[in-house]
Short mmCIF file of C-alpha atoms and ligand atoms in Angstrom, two decimals:
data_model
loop_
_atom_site.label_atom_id
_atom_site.label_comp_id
_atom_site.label_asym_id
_atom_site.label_seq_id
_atom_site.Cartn_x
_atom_site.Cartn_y
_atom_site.Cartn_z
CA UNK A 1 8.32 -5.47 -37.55
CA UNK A 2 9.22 -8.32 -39.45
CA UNK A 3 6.38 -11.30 -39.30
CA UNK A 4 8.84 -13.78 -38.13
CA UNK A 5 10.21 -11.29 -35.02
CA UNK A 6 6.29 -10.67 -34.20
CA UNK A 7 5.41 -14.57 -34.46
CA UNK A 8 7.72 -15.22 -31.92
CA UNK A 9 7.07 -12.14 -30.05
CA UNK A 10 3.16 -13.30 -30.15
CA UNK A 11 3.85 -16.82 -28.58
CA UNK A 12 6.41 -16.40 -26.62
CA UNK A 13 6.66 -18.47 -23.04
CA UNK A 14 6.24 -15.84 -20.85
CA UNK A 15 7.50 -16.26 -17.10
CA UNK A 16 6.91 -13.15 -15.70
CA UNK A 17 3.23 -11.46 -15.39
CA UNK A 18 4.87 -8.82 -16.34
CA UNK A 19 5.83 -9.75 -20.15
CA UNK A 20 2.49 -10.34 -21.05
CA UNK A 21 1.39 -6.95 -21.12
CA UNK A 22 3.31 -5.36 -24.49
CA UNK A 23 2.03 -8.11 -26.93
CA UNK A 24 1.73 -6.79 -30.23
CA UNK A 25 -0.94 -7.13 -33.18
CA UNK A 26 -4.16 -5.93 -34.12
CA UNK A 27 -6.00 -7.44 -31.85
CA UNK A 28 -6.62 -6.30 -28.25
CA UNK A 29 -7.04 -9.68 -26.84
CA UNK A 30 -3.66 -11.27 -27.96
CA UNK A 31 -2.48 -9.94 -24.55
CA UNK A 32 -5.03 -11.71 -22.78
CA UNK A 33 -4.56 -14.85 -24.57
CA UNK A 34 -0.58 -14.46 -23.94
CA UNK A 35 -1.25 -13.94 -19.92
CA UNK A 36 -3.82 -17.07 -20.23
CA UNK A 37 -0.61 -19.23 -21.69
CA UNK A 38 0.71 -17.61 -18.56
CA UNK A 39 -1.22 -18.58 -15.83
CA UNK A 40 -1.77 -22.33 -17.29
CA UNK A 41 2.08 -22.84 -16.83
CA UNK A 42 1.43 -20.98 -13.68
CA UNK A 43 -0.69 -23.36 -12.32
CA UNK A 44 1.43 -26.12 -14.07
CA UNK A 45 4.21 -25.18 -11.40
CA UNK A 46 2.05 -24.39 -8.38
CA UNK A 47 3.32 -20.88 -8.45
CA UNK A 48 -0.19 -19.66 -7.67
CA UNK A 49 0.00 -16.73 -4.99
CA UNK A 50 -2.77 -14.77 -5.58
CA UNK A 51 -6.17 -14.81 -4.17
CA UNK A 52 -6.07 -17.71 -1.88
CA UNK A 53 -9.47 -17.09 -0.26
CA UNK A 54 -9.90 -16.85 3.59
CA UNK A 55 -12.49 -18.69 5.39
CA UNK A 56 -11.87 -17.35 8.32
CA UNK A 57 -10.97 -13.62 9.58
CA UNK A 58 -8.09 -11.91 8.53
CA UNK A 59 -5.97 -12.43 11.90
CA UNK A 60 -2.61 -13.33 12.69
CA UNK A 61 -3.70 -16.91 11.68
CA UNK A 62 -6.22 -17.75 9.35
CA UNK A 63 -7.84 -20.91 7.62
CA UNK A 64 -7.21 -20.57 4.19
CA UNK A 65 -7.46 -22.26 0.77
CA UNK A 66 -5.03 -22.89 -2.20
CA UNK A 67 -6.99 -21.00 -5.19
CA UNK A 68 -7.70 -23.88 -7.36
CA UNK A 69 -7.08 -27.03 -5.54
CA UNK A 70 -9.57 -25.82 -2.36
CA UNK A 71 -7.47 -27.65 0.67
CA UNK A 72 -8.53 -25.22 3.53
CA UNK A 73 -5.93 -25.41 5.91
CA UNK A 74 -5.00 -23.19 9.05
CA UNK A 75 -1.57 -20.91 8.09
CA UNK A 76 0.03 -17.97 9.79
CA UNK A 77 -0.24 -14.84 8.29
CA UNK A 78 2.12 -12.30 7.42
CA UNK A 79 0.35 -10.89 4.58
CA UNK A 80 -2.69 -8.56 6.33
CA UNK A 81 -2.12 -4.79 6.46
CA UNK A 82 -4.34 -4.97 9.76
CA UNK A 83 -1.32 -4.18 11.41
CA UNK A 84 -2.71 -3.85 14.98
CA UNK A 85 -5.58 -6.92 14.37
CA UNK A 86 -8.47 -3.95 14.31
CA UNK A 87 -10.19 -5.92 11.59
CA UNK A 88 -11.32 -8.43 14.18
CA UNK A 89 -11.39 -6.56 17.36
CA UNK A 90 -15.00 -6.74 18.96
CA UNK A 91 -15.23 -3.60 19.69
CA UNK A 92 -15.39 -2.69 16.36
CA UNK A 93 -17.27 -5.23 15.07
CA UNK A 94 -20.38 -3.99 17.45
CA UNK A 95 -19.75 -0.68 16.60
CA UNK A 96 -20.45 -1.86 12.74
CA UNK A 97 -23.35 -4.09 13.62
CA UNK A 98 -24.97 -1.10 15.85
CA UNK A 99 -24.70 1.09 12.65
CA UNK A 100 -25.95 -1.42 10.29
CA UNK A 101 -29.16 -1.81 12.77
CA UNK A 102 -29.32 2.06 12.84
CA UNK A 103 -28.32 2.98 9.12
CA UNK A 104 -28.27 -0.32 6.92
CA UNK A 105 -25.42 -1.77 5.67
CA UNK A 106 -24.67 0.67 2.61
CA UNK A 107 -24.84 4.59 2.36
CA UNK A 108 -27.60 4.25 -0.88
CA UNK A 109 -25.86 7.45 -2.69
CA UNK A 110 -23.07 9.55 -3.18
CA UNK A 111 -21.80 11.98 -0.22
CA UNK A 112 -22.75 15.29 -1.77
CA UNK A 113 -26.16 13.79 -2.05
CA UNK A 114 -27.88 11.36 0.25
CA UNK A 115 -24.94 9.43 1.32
CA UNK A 116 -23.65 11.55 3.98
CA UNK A 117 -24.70 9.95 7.31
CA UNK A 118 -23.77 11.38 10.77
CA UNK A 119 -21.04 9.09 11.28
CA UNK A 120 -19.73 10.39 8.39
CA UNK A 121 -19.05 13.93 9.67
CA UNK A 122 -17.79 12.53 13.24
CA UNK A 123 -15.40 10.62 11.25
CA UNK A 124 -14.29 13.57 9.16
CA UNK A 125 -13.79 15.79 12.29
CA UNK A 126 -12.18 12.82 14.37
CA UNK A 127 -9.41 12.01 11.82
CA UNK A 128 -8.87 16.00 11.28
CA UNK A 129 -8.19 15.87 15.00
CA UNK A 130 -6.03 12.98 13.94
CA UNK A 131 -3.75 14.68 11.70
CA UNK A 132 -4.01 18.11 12.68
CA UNK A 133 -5.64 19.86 10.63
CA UNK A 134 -9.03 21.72 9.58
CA UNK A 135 -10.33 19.29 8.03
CA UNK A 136 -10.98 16.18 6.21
CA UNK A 137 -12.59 13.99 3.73
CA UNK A 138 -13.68 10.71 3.09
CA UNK A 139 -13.40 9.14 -0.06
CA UNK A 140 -14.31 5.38 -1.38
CA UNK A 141 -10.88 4.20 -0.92
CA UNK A 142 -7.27 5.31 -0.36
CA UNK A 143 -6.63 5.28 -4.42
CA UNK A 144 -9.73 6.60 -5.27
CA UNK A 145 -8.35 9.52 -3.13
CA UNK A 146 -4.51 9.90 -4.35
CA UNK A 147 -6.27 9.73 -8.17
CA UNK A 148 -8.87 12.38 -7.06
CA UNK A 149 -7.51 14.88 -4.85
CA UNK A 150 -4.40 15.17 -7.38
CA UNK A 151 -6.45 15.22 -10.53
CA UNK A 152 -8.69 18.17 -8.90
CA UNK A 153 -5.41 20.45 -7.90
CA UNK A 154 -3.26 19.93 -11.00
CA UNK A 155 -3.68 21.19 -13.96
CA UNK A 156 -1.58 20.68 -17.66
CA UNK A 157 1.20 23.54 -16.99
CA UNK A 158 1.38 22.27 -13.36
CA UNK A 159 3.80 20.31 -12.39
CA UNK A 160 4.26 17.16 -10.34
CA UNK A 161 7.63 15.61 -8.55
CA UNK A 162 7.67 11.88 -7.36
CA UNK A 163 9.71 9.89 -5.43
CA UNK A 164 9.89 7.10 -7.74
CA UNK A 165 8.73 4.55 -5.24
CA UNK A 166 5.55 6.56 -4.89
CA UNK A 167 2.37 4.17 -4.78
CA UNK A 168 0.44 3.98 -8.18
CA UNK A 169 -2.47 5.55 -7.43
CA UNK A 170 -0.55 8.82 -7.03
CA UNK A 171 0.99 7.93 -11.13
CA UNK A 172 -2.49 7.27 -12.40
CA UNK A 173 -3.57 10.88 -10.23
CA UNK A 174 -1.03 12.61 -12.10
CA UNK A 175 -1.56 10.82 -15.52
CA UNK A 176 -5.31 12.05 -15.24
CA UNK A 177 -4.57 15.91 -14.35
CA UNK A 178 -2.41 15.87 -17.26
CA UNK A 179 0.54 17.78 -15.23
CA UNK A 180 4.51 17.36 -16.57
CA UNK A 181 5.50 14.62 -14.03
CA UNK A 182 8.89 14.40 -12.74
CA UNK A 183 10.40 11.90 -10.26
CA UNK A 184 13.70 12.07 -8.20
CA UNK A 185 15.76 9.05 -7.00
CA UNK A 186 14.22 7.45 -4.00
CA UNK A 187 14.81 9.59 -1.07
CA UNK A 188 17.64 11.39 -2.54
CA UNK A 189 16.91 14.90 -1.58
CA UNK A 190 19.77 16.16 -3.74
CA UNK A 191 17.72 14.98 -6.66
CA UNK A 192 14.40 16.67 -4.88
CA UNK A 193 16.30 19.58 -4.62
CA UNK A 194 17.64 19.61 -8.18
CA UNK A 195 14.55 18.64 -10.01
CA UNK A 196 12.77 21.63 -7.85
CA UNK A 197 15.20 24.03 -9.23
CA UNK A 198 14.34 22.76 -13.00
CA UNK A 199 11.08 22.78 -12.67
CA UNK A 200 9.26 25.34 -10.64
CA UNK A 201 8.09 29.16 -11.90
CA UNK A 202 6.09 31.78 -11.99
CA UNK A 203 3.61 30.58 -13.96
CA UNK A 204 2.62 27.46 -12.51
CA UNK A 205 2.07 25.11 -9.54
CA UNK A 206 4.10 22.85 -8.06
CA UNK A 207 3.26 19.38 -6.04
CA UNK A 208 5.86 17.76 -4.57
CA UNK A 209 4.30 13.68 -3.63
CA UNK A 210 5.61 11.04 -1.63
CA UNK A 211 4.61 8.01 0.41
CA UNK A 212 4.90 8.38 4.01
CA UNK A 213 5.78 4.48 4.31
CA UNK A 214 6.96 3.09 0.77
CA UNK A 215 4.68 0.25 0.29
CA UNK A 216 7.12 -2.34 -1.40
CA UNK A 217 10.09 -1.04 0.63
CA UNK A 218 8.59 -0.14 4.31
CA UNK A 219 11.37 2.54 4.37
CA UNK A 220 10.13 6.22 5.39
CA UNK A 221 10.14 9.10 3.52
CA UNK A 222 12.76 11.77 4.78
CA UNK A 223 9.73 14.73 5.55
CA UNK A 224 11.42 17.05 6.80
CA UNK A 225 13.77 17.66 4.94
CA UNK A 226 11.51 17.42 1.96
CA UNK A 227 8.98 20.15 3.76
CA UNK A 228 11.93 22.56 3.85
CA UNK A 229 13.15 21.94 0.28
CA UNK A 230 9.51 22.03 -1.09
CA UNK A 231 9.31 25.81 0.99
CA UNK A 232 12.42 26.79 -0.33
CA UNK A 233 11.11 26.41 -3.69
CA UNK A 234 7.38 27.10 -3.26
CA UNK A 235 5.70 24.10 -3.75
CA UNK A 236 3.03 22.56 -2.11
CA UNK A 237 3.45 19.31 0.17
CA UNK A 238 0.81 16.39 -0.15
CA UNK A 239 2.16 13.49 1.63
CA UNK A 240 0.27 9.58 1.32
CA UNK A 241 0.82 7.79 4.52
CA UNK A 242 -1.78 4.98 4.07
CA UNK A 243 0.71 2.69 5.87
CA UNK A 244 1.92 4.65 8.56
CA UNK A 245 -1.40 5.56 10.18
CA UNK A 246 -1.35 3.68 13.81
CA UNK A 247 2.13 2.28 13.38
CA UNK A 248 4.81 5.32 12.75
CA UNK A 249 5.30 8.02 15.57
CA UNK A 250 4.99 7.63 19.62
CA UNK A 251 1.15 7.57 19.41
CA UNK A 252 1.09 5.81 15.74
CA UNK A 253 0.00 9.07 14.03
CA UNK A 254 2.01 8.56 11.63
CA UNK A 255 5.06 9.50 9.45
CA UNK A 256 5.01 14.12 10.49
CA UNK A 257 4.52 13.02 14.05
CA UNK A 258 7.62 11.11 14.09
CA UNK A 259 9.79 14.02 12.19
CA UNK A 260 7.66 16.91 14.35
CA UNK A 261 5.97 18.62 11.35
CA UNK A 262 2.50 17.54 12.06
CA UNK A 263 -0.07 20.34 11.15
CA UNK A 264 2.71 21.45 8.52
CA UNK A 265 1.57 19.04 5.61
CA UNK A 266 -0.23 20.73 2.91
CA UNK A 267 -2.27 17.70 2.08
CA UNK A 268 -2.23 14.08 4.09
CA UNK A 269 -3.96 10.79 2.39
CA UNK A 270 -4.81 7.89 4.56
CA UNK A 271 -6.18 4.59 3.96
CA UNK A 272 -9.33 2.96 6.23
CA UNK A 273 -7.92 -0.11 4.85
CA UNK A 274 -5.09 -0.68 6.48
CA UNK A 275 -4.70 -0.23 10.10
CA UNK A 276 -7.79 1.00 10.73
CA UNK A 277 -9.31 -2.42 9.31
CA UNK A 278 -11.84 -1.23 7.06
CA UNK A 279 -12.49 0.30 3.55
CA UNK A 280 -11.99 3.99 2.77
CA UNK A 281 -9.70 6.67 2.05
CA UNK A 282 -9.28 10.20 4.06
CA UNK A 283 -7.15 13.11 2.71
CA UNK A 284 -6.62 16.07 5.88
CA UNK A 285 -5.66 19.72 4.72
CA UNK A 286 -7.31 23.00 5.78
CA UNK A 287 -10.75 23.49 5.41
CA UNK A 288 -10.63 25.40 1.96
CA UNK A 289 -8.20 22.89 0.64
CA UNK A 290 -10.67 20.01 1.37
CA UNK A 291 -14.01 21.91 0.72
CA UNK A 292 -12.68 22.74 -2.61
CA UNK A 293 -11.88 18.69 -3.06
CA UNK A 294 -15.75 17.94 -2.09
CA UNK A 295 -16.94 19.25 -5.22
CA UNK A 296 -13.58 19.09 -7.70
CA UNK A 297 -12.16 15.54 -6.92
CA UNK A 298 -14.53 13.50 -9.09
CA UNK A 299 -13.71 10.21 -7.09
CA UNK A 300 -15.46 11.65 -4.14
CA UNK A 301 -18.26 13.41 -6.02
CA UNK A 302 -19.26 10.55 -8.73
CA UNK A 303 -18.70 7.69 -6.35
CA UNK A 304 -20.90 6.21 -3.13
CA UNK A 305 -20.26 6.99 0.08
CA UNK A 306 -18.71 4.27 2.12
CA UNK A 307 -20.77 2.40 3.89
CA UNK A 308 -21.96 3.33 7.94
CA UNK A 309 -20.87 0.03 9.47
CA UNK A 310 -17.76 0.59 7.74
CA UNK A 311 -17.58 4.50 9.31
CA UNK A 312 -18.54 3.34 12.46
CA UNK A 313 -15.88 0.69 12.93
CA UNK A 314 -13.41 3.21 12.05
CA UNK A 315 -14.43 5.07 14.69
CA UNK A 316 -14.37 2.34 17.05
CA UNK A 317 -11.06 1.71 15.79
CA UNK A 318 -9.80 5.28 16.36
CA UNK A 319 -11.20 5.19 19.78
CA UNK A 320 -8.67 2.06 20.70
CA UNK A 321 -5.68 3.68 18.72
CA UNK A 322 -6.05 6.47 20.71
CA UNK A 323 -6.56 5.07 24.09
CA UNK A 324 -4.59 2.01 23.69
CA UNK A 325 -0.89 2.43 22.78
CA UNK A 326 -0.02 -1.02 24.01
CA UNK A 327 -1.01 -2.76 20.64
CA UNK A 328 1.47 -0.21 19.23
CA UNK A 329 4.45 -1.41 21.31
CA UNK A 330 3.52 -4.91 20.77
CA UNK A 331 3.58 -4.29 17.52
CA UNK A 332 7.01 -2.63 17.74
CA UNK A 333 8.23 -5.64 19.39
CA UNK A 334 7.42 -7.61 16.74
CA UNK A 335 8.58 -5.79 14.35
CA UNK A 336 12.10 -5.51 16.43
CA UNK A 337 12.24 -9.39 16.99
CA UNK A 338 11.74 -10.67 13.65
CA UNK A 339 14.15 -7.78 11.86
CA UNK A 340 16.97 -8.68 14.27
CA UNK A 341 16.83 -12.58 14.08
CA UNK A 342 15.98 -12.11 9.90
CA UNK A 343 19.26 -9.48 9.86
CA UNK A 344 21.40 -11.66 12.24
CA UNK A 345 20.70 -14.77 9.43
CA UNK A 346 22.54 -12.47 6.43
CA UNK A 347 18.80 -11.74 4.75
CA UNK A 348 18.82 -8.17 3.16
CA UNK A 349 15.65 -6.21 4.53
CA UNK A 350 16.39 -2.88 2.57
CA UNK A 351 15.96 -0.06 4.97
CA UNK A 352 12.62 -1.29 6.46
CA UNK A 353 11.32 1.06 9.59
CA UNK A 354 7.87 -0.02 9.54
CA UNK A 355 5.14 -2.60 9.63
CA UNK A 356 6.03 -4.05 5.88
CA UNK A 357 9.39 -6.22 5.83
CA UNK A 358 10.82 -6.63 2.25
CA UNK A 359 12.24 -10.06 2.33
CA UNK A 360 15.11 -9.33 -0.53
CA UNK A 361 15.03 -13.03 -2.46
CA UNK A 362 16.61 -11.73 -6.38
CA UNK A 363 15.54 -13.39 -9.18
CA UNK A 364 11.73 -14.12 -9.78
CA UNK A 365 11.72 -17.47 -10.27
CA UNK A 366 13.77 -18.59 -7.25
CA UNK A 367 11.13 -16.43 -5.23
CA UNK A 368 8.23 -18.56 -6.76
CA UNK A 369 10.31 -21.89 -6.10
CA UNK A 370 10.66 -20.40 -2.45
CA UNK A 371 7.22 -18.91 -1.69
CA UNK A 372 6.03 -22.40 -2.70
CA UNK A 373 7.56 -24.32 0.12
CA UNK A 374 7.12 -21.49 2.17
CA UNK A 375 3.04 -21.65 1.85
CA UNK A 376 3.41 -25.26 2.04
CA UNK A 377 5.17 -25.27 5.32
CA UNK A 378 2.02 -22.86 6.09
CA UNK A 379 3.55 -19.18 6.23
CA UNK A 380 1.33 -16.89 4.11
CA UNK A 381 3.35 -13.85 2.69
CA UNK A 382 3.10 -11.54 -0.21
CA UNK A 383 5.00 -12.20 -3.69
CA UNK A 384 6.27 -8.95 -5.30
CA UNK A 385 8.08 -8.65 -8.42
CA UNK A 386 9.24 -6.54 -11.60
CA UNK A 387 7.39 -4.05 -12.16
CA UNK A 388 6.37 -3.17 -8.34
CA UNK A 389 10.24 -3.51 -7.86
CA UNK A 390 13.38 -3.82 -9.96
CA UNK A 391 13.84 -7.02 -12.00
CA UNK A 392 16.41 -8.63 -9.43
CA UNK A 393 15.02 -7.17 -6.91
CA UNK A 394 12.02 -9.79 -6.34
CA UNK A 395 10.94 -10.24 -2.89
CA UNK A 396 8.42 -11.66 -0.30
CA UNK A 397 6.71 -8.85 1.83
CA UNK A 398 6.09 -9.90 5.12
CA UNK A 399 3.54 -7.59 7.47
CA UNK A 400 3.93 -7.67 10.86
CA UNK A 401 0.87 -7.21 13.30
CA UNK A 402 0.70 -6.96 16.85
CA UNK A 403 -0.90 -10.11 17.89
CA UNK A 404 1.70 -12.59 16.27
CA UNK A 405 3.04 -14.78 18.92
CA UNK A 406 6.61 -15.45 19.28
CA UNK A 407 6.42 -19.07 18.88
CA UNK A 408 4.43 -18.21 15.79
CA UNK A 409 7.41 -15.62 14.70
CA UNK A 410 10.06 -18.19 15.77
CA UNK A 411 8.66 -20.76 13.48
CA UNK A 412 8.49 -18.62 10.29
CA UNK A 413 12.37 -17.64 11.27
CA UNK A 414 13.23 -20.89 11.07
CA UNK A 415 11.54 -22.06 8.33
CA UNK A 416 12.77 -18.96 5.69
CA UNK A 417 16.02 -19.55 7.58
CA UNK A 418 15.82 -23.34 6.04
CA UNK A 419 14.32 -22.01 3.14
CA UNK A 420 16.99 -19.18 2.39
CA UNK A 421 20.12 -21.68 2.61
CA UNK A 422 18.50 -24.05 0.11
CA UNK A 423 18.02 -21.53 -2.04
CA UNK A 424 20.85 -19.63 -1.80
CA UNK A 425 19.53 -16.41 -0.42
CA UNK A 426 21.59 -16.66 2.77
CA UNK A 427 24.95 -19.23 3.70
C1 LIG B 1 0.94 3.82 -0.24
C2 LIG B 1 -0.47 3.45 -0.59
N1 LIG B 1 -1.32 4.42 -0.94
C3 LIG B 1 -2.60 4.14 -1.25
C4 LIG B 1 -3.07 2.85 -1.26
C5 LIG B 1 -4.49 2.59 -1.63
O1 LIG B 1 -5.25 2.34 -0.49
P1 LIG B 1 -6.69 1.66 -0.53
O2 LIG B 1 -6.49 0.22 -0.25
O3 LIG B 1 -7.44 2.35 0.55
O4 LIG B 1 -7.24 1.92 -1.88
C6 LIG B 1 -2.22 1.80 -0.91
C7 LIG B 1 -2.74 0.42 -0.91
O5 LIG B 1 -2.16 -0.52 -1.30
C8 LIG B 1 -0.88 2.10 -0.58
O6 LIG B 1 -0.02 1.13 -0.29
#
């Protein structure tokens, strides 16, 4: 390259996080020096978004500081994937202190070893139940058990096939098993279809991935119809649905209860994380399937065991999933209210059906001018951008939970109704 091109390359004012990544030169840290220049000007413009820390729980509303300038202040927020407020709920909180009493508050080894408590095989069984199927497992977190589970099954003349939208963790699983990865347009099942015909043989396995809820999108995956097309070409199903678990189907089990395929799934991940409130990943198959990950996924077997009090308010949390559905519907009514008065004001919600409302803003920078004001007027949401979506496709991502009031709902309407007209986003 010539020196002049890579001077300017090298120093360049970067806008975008994403930019600062391909910086060339010899040394490793010019990319971290470029994404410091980055997040001075950052903080130059108050664009700062990430990692405001909570002093409070993570509820509906929290008391929460700006990340350098302190200022705790109380905000709403619309940023927690504790969809249904399980996080918080005493229930489980006792259930977690009870098993920190009994068991201590970590697991002191890995599961194969030590770290396998009796919670931890209640908790396997229960969310088997859950899904419908043999088994399960527990790993350290929902991406330690996309990376793990796929890296164990494929191998280098298998083959994977993505939606495109899938969640990273299930790229970087793929990237590590060294498989030929393909990916079709986002729920185009003529491009599932066609890319199965390509790809599969004889000679090797084939995994076809998606996201039950697309985390950037909150649009569902079309399973059936991918179950039947994966059959037709025998391939092998493994379907993530961290962010359907307790919010898609009648009872909230998620993305094959609502299309009537549960039990049918070759392979289902899960997240404690999310709706469950806690820290953890599952994956539910039949029992050879998951016996076989217990001692070939190497995230499970060269990682600690979550934690009891963490197990145990799962469980708790299961136990209200299953024998409450009312947080479900309140959660649906949310979710109803806010999409309706949003749609009604002209805002573009792509084809949201779950918890996670895209809030479709355009360019970047007029999303940073408008999350600004918007966490100023004390709304807390998510900023997403190029590369998690398409450059002009920046957006805020709002999660609903169950416990938002409506006076709480109706003032964040208003305000990104405000917000939206002075920034063009809606007339
Ligand atoms: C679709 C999807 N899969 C997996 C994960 C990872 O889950 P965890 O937080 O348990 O690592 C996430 C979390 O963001 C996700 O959105």
């Amino acid at each position: 390259m010539d020196e002049t091109v890579e001077l300017t390359r090298k120093t360049a004012h970067r806008t975008s996080w994403a930019d600062c990544y391909d910086v060339p030169g010899p040394d490793l840290f010019d990319k971290v020096h470029a994404f410091a220049q980055y997040v001075d000007w950052v903080h130059e413009k108050d664009h700062c978004f990430f990692r405001w820390p909570l002093s409070s729980p993570n509820s509906t509303r929290v008391v929460i500081s700006h990340p350098t300038r302190g200022e705790p202040r109380e905000m709403i927020m619309l940023g927690s994937n504790s969809y249904l407020g399980l996080t918080n709920d005493p229930r489980v909180i006792k259930a977690s202190i009870e098993a920190t009493k009994t068991y201590g508050y970590g697991a002191g080894s890995v599961p194969l070893y030590s770290g396998t408590c009796e919670l931890h095989i209640q908790l396997e069984k229960r969310l088997a139940e859950w899904y419908r199927c043999e088994d399960a497992i527990i790993f350290p977190t929902g991406y330690a058990a996309n990376v793990g589970t796929i890296s164990a099954l494929l191998r280098k003349e298998d083959v994977a096939v993505n939606d495109l939208f899938n969640h990273a963790s299930i790229y970087d699983g793929c990237k590590l098993s060294g498989a030929a990865m393909h990916t079709f347009a986002h729920r185009s099942m003529r491009r599932l279809e066609s890319v199965l015909r390509n790809v599969t043989g004889p000679e090797h396995g084939t995994l076809v991935i998606t996201d039950g809820v697309f985390s950037m999108e909150g649009d569902l995956a079309p399973l059936d119809d991918i179950l039947t097309i994966a059959r037709r070409h025998n391939a092998r199903v493994m379907l993530d649905d961290s962010h359907a678990l307790g919010v898609i189907g009648p009872t909230g089990r998620g993305t094959a209860e609502l299309y009537g395929v549960e039990g049918q799934i070759d392979l289902t991940v899960g997240t404690l994380s999310k709706c469950l409130g806690g820290i953890g990943g599952v994956v539910a198959g039949t029992h050879d399937a998951i016996e076989y990950l217990r001692f070939y996924a190497r995230s499970f077997f060269f990682s600690g065991a979550v934690p009891p009090p963490v197990i145990a308010g799962a469980l708790a949390a299961l136990d209200i999933l299953e024998t409450e559905p009312h947080h479900l519907a309140s959660l649906w009514k949310n979710i109803r209210y806010v999409t309706g008065k949003l749609r009604e004001l002209g805002f573009d919600l792509g084809h949201t059906a779950s918890a996670i409302i895209p809030i479709i803003i355009g360019e970047e920078m007029k999303l940073k001018e408008l999350l600004r004001e918007l966490l100023a007027a004390g709304v807390f949401m998510n900023f997403v951008a190029f590369p998690a979506v398409p450059r002009r496709r920046a957006r805020l991502r709002m999660s609903m939970m169950s416990g938002h009031t409506q006076a709480d709902l109706d003032y964040v309407i208003e305000t990104l109704s405000r917000l939206g007209k002075k920034y063009g986003v809606i007339s």
